[in-house]
N, C-alpha and C. Protein backbone atom coordinates (compact mmCIF):
# COMPACT_ATOMS: atom_id res chain seq x y z
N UNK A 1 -61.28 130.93 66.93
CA UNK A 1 -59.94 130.75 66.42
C UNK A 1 -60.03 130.54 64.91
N UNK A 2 -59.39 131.04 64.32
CA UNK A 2 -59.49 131.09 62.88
C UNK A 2 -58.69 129.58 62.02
N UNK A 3 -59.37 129.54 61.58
CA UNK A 3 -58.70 128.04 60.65
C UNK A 3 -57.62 127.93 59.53
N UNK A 4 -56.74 127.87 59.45
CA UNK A 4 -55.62 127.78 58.57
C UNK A 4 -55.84 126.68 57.49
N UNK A 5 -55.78 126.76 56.13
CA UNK A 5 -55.54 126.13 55.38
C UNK A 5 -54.73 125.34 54.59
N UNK A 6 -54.57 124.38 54.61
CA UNK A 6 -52.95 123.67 54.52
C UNK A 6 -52.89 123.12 53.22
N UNK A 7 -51.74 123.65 52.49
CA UNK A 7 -51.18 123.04 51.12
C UNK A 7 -50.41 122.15 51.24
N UNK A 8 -50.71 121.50 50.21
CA UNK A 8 -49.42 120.35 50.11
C UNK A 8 -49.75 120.25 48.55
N UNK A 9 -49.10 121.36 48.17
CA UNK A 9 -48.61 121.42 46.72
C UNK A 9 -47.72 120.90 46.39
N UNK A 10 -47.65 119.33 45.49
CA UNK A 10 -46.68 119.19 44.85
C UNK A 10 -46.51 119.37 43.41
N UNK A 11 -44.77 119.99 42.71
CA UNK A 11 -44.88 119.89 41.70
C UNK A 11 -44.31 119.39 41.16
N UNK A 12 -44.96 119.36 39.50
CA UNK A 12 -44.55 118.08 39.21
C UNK A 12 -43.37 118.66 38.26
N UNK A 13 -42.03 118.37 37.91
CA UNK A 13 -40.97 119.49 37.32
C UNK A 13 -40.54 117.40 36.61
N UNK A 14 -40.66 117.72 35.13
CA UNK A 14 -40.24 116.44 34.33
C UNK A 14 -38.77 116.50 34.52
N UNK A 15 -38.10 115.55 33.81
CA UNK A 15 -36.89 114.81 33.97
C UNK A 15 -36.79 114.58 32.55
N UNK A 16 -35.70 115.82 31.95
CA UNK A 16 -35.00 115.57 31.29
C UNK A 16 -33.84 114.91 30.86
N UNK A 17 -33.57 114.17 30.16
CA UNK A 17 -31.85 113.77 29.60
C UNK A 17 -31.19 113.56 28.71
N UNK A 18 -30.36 113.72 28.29
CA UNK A 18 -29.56 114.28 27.44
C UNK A 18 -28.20 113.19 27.22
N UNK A 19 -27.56 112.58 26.16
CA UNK A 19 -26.72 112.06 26.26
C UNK A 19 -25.75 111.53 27.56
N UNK A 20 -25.23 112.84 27.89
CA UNK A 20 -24.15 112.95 29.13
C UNK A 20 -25.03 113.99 30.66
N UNK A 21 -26.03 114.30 30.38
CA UNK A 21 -26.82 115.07 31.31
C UNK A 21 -28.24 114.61 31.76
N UNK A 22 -28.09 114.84 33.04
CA UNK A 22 -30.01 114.80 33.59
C UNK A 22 -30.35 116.40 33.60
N UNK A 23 -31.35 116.41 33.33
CA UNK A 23 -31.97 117.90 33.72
C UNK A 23 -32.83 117.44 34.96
N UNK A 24 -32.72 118.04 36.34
CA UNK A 24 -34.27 117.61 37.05
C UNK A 24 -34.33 118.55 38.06
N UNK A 25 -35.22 118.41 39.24
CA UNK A 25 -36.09 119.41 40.13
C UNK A 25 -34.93 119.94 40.99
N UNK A 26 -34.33 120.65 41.13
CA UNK A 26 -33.57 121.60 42.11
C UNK A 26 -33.92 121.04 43.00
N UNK A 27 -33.30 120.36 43.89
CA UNK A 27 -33.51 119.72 45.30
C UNK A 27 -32.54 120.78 46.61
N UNK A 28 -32.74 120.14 48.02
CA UNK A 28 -31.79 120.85 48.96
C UNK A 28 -30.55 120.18 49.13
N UNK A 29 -30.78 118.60 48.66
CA UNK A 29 -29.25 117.94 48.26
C UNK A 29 -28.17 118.70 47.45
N UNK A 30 -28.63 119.50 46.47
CA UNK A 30 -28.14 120.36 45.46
C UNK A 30 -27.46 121.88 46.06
N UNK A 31 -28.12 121.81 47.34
CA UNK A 31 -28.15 123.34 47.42
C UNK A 31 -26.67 123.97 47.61
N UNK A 32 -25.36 122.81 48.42
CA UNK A 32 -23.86 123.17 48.79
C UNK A 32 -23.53 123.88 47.46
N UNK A 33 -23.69 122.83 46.43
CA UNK A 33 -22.87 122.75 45.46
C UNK A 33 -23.50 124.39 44.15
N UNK A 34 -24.96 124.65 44.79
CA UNK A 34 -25.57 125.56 43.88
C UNK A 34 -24.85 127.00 44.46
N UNK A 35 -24.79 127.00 46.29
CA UNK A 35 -24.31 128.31 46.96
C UNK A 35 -22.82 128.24 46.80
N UNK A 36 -22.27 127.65 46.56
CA UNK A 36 -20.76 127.70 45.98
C UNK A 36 -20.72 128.17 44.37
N UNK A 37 -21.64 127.94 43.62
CA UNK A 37 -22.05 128.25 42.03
C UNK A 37 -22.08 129.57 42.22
N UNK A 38 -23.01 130.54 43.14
CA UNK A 38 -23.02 131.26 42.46
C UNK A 38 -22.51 132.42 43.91
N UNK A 39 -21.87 131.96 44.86
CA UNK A 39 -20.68 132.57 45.64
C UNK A 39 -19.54 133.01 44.68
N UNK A 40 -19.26 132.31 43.45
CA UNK A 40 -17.95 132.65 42.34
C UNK A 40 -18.61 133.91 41.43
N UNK A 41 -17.63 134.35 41.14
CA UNK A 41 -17.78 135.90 40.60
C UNK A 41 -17.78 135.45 39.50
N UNK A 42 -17.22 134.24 38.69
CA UNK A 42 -17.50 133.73 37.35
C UNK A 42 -18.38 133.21 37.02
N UNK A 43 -19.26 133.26 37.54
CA UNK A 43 -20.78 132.22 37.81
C UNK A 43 -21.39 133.82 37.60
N UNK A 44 -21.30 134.52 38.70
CA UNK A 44 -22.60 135.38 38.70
C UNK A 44 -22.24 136.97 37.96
N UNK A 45 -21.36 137.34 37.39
CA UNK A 45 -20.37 138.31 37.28
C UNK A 45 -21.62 139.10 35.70
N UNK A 46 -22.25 138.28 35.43
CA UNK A 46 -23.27 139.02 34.26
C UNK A 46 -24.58 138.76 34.28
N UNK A 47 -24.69 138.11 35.49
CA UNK A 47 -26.52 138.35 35.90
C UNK A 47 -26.43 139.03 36.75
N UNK A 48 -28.06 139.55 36.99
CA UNK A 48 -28.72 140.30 38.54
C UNK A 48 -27.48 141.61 38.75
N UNK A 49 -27.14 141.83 39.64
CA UNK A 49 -26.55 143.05 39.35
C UNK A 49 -24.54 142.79 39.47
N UNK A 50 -24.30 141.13 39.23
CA UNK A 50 -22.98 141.25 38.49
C UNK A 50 -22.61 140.67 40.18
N UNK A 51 -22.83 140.78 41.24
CA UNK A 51 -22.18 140.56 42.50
C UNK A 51 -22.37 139.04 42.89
N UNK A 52 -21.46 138.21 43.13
CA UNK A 52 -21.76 136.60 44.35
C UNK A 52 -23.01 136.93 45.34
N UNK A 53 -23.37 135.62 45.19
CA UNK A 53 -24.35 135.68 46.46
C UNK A 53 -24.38 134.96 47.71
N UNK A 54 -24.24 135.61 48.79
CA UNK A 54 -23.81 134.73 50.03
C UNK A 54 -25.06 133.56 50.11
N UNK A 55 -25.16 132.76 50.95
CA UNK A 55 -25.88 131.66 51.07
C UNK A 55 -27.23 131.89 51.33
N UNK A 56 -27.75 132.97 52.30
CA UNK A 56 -28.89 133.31 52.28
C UNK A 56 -29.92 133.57 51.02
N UNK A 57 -28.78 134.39 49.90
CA UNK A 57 -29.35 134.66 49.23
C UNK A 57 -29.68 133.55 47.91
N UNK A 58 -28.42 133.30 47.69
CA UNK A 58 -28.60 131.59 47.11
C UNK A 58 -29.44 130.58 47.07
N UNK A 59 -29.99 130.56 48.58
CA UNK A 59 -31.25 130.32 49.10
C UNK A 59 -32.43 130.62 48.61
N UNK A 60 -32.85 132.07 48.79
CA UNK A 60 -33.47 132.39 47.70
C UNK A 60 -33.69 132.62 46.55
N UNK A 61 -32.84 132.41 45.81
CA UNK A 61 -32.77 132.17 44.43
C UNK A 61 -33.14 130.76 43.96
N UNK A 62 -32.83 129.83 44.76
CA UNK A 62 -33.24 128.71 44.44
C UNK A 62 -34.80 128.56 45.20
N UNK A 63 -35.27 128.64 45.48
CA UNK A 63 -36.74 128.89 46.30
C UNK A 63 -37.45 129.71 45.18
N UNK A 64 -37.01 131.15 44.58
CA UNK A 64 -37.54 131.46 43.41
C UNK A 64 -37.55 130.68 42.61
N UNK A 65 -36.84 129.87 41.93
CA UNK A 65 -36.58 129.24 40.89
C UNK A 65 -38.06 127.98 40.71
N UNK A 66 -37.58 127.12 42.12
CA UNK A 66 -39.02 126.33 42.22
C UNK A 66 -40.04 126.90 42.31
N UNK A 67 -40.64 127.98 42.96
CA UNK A 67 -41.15 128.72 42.67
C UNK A 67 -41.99 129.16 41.75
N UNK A 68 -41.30 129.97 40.51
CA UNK A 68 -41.30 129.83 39.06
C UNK A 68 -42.01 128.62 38.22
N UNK A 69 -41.40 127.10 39.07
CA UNK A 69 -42.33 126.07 38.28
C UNK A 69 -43.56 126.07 39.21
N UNK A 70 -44.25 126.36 39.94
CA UNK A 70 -45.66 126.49 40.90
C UNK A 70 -46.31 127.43 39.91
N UNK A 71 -45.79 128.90 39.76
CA UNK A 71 -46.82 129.63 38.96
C UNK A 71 -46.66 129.64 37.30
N UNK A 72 -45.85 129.35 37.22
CA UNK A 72 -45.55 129.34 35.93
C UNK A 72 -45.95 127.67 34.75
N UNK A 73 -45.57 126.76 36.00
CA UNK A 73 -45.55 125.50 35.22
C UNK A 73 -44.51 125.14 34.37
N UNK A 74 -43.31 125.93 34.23
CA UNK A 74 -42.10 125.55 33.81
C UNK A 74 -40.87 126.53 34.61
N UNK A 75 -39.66 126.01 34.79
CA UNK A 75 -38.69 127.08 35.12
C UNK A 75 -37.36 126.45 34.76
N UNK A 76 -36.48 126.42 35.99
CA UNK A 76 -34.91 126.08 35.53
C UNK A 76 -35.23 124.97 35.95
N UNK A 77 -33.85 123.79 35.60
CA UNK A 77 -33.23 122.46 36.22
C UNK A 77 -32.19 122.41 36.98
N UNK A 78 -32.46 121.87 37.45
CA UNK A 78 -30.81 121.13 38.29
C UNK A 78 -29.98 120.52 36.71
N UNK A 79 -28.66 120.83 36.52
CA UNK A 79 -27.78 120.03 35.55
C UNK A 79 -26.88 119.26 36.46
N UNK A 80 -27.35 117.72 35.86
CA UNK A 80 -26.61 116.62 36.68
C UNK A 80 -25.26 116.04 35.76
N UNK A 81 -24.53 115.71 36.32
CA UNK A 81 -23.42 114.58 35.18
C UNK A 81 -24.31 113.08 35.43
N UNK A 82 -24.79 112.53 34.11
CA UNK A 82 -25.49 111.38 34.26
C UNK A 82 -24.44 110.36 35.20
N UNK A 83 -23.52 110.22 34.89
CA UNK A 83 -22.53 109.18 35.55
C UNK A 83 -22.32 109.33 36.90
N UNK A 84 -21.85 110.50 37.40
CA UNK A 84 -21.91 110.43 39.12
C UNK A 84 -23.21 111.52 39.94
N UNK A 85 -24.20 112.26 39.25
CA UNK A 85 -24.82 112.93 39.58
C UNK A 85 -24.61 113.95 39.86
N UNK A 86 -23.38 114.39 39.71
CA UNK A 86 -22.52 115.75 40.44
C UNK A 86 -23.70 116.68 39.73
N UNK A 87 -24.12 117.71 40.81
CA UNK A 87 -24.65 119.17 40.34
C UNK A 87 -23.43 119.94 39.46
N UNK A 88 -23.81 120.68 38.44
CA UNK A 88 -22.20 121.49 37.63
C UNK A 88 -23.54 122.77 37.25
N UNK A 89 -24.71 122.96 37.25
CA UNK A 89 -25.10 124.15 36.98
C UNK A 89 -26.72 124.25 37.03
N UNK A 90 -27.51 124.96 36.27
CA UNK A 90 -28.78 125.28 36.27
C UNK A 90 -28.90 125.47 34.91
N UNK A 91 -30.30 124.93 34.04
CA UNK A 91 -30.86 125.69 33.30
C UNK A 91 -31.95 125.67 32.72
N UNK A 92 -32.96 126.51 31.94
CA UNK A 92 -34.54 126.26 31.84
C UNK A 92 -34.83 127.55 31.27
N UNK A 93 -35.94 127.78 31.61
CA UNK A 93 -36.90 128.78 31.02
C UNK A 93 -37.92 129.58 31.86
N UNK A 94 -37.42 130.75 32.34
CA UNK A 94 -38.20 131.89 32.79
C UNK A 94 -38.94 132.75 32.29
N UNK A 95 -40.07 133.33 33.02
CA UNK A 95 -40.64 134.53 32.72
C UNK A 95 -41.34 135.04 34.13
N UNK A 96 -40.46 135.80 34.47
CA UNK A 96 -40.82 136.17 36.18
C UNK A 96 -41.80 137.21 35.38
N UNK A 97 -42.42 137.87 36.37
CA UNK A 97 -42.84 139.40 36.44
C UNK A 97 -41.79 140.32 35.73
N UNK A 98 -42.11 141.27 34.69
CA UNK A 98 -41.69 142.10 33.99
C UNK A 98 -40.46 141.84 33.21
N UNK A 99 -40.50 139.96 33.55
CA UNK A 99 -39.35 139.99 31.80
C UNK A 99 -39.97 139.84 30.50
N UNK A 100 -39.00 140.48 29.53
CA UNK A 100 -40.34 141.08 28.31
C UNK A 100 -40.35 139.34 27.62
N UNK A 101 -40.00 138.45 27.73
CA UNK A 101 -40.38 137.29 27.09
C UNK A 101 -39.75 135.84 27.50
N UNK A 102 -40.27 135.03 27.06
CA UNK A 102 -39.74 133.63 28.01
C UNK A 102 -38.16 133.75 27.46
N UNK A 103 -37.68 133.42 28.71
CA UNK A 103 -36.35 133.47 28.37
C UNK A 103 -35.77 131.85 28.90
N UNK A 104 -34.63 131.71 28.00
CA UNK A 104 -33.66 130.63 27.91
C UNK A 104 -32.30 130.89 28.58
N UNK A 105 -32.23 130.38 30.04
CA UNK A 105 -30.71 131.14 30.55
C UNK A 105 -30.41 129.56 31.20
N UNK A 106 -29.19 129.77 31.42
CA UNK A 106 -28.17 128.46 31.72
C UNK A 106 -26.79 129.08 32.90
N UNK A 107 -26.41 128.58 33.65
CA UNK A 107 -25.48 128.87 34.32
C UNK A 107 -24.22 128.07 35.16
N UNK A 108 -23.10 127.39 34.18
CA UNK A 108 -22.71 126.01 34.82
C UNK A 108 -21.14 126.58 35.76
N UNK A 109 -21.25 125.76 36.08
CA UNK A 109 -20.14 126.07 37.44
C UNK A 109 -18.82 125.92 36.02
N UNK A 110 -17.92 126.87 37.39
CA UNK A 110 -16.69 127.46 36.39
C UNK A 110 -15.58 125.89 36.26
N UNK A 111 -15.89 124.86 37.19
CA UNK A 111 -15.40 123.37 36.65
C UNK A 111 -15.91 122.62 35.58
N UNK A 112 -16.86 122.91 35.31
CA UNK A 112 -17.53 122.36 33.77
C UNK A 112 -17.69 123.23 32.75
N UNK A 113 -17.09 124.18 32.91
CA UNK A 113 -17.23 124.71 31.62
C UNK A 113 -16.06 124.39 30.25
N UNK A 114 -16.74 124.65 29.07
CA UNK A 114 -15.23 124.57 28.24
C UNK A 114 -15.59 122.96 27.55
N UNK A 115 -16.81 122.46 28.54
CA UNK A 115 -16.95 120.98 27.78
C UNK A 115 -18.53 120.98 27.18
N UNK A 116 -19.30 121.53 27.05
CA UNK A 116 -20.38 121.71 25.70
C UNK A 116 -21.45 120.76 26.68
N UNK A 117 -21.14 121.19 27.93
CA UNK A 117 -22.53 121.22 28.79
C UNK A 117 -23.52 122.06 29.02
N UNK A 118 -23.27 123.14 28.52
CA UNK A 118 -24.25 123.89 28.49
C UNK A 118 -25.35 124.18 27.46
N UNK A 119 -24.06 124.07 25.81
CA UNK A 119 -24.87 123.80 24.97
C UNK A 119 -25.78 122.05 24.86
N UNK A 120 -25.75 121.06 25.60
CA UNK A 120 -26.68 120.09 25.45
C UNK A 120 -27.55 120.38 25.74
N UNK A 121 -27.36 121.12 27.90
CA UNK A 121 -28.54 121.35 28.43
C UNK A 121 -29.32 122.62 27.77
N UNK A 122 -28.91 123.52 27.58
CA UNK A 122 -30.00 124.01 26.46
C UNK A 122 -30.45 124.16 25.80
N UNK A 123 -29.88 123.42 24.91
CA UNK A 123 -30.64 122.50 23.47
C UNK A 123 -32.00 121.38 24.01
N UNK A 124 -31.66 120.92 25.36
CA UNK A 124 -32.46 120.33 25.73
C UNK A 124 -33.96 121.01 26.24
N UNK A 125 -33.79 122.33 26.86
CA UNK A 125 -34.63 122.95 27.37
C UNK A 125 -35.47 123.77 26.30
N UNK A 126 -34.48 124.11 25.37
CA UNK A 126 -35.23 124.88 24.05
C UNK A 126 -36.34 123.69 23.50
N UNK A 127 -35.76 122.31 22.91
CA UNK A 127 -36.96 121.33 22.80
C UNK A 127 -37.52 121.40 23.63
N UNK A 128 -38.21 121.05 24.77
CA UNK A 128 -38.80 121.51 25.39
C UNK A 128 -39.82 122.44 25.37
N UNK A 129 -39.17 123.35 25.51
CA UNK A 129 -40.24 124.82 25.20
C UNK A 129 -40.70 124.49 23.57
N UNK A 130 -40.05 124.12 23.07
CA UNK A 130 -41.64 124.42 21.49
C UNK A 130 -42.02 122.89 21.46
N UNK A 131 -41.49 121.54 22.07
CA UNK A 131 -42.48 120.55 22.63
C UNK A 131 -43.69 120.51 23.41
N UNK A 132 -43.38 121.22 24.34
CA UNK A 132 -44.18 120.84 25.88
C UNK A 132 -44.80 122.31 25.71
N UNK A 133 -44.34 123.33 25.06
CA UNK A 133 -44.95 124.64 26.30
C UNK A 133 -45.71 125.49 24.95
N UNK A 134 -45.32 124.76 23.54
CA UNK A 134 -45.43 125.19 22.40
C UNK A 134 -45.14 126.60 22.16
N UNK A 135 -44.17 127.01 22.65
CA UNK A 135 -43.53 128.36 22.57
C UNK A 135 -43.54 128.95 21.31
N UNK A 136 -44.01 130.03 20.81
CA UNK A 136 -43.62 130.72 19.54
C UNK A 136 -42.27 131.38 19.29
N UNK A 137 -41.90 131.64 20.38
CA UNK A 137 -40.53 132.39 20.45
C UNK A 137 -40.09 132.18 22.26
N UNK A 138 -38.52 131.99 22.13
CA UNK A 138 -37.90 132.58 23.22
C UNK A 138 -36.91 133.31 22.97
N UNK A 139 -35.99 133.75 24.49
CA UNK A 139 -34.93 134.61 23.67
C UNK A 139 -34.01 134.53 25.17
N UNK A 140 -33.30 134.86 24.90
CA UNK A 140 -32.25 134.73 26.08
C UNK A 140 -31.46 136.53 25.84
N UNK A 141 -31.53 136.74 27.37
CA UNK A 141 -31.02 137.89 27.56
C UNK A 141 -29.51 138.16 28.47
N UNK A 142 -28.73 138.66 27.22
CA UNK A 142 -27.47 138.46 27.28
C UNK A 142 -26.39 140.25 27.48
N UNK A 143 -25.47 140.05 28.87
CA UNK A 143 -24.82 141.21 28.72
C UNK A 143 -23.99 141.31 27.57
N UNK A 144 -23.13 142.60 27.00
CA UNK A 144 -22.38 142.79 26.15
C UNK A 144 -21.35 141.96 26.36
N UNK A 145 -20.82 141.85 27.40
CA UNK A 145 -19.85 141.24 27.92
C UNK A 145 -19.13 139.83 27.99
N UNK A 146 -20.67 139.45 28.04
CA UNK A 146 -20.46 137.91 27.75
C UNK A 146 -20.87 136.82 26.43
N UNK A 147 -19.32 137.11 26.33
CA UNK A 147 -18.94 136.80 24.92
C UNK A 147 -19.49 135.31 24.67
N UNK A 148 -19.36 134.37 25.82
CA UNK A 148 -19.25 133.24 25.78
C UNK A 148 -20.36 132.86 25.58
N UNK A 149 -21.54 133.14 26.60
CA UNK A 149 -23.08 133.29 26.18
C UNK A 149 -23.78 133.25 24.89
N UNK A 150 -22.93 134.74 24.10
CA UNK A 150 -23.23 135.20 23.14
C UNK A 150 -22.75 134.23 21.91
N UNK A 151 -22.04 133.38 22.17
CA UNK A 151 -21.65 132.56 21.06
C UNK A 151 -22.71 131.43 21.51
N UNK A 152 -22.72 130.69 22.13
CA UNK A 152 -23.73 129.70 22.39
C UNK A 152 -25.28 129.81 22.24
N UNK A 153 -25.71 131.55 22.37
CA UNK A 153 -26.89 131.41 21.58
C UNK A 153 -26.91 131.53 20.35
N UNK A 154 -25.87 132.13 19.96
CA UNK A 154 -25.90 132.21 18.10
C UNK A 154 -25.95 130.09 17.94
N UNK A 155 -25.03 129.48 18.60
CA UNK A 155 -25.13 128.08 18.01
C UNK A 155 -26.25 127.15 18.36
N UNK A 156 -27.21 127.77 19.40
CA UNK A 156 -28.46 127.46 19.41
C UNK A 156 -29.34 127.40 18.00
N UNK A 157 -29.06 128.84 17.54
CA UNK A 157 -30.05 129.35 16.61
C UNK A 157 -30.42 130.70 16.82
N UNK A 158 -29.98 131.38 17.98
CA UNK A 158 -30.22 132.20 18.12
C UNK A 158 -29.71 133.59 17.10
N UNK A 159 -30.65 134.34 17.48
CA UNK A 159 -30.22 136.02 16.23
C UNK A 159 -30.75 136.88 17.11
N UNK A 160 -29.26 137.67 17.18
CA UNK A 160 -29.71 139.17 18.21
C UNK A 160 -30.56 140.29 17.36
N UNK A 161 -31.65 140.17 17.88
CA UNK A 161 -32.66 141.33 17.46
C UNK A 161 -32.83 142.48 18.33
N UNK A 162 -32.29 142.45 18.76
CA UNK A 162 -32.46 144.08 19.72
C UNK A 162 -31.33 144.33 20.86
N UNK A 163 -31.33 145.46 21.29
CA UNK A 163 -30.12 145.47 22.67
C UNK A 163 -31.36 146.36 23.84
N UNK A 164 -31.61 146.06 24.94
CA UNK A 164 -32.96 146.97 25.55
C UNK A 164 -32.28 146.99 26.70
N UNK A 165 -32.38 148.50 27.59
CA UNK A 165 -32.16 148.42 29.17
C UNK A 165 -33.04 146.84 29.68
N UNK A 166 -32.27 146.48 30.53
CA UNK A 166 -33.11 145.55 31.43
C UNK A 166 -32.66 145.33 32.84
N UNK A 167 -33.70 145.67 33.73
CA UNK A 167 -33.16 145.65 34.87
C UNK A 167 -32.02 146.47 35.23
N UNK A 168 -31.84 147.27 34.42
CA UNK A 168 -30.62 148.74 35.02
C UNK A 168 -29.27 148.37 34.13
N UNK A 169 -29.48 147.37 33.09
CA UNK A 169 -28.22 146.88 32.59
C UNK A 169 -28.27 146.56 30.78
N UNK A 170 -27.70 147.14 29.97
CA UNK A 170 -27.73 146.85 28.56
C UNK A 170 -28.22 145.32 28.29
N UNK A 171 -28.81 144.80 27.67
CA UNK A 171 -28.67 143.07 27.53
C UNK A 171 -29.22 143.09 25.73
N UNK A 172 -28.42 141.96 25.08
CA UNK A 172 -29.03 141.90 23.95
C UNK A 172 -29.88 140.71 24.19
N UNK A 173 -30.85 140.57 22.92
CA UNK A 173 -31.79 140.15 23.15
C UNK A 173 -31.36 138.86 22.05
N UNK A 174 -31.35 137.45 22.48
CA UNK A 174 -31.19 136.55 21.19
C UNK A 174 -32.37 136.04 21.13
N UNK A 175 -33.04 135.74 19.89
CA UNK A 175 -34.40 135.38 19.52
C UNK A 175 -34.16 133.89 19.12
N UNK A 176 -35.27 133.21 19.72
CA UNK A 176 -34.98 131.62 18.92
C UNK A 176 -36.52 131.20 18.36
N UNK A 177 -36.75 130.59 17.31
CA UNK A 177 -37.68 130.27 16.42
C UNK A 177 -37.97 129.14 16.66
N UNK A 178 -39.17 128.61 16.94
CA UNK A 178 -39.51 126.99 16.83
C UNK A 178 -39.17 126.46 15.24
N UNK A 179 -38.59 125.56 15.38
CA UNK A 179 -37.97 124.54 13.77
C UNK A 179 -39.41 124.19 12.94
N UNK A 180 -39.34 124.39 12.09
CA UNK A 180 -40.70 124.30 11.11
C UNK A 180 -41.71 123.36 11.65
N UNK A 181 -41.30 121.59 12.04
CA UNK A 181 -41.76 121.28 12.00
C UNK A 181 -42.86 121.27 13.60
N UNK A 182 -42.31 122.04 14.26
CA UNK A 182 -42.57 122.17 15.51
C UNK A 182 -43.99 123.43 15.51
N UNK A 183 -43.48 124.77 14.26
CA UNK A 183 -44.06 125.67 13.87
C UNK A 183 -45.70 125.16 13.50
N UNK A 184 -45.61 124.07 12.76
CA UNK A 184 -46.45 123.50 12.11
C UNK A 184 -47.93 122.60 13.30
N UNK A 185 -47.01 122.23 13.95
CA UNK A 185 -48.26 121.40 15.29
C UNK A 185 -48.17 122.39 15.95
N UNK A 186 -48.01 123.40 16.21
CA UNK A 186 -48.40 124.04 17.16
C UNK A 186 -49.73 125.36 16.94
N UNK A 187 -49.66 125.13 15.66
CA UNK A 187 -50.44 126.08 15.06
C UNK A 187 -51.70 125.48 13.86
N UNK A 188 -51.58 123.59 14.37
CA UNK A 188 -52.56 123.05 13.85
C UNK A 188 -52.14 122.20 12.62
């Protein structure tokens, strides 16, 4: 009889926070409030191929996501409201298989938007990446379409340097720079 080998991988995904936000590990407590996120056509209407995702698939998206922090060692967060814990979105830093560079994406439910939760949590995740992961560059990949995106990486810091097919769909490309002094320890 052949012997099976048993993991018990845990990982370890830090705990960010932010004034008015926790960043932390995508849990299954999270999961109602994540398959309702991205069941809305305003949630998912400019990623992956633009369509809601029923629960199964939701499922797997969040399973990728943790995932992502196993091989990767960094990925997305759960976005909490520090005060009652409510889940309102996702965000972090990918680089699956064949995306051309670490990317910075965010996605908050269509009830929190409009209040500059998205720009904390990814201001938070960008430190991050040229803290923790000493990133030389990221970039967030953005449809034409979404205007709203597209303003929030320009107030990141971001600068669109390119527009490239990706994944079957136009996306511009916003580039973000580690801040000098970040430039500086990371390169000695």
């Amino acid at each position: 009889m052949p012997t099976r080998a048993r993991s018990t991988m845990n990982i370890d995904i830090p705990e960010l926070r932010t004034p008015r936000l926790r960043l932390t590990a995508l849990r299954e407590d999270h999961f109602d409030a994540y398959a309702r996120m991205l069941a809305d056509h305003a949630s998912t209407r400019h990623v992956g191929d633009g369509k809601p995702l029923d629960r199964l698939n939701a499922w797997r998206s969040m399973a990728m996501l943790l995932g992502h922090w196993v091989l990767r060692g960094y990925g997305m967060w759960a976005v909490e409201l520090l005060g009652d814990g409510r889940f309102i979105g996702r965000v972090g830093l990918l680089k699956p298989e064949g995306w051309p560079d670490l990317e910075l994406g965010w996605m908050i439910e269509p009830s929190a938007r409009g209040q500059g939760y998205a720009t904390e949590a990814a201001s938070a995740a960008l430190e991050y990446a040229w803290r923790e992961l000493r990133a030389e560059r990221v970039v967030s990949l953005i449809r034409p379409a979404d205007v709203a995106s597209e303003k929030l990486a320009a107030h990141l810091g971001g600068e669109r340097v390119d527009t490239l097919d990706f994944c079957g769909w136009p996306a511009h490309v916003f580039a973000y720079h580690p801040p000098l002094a970040h430039a500086r320890t990371a390169t000695g």
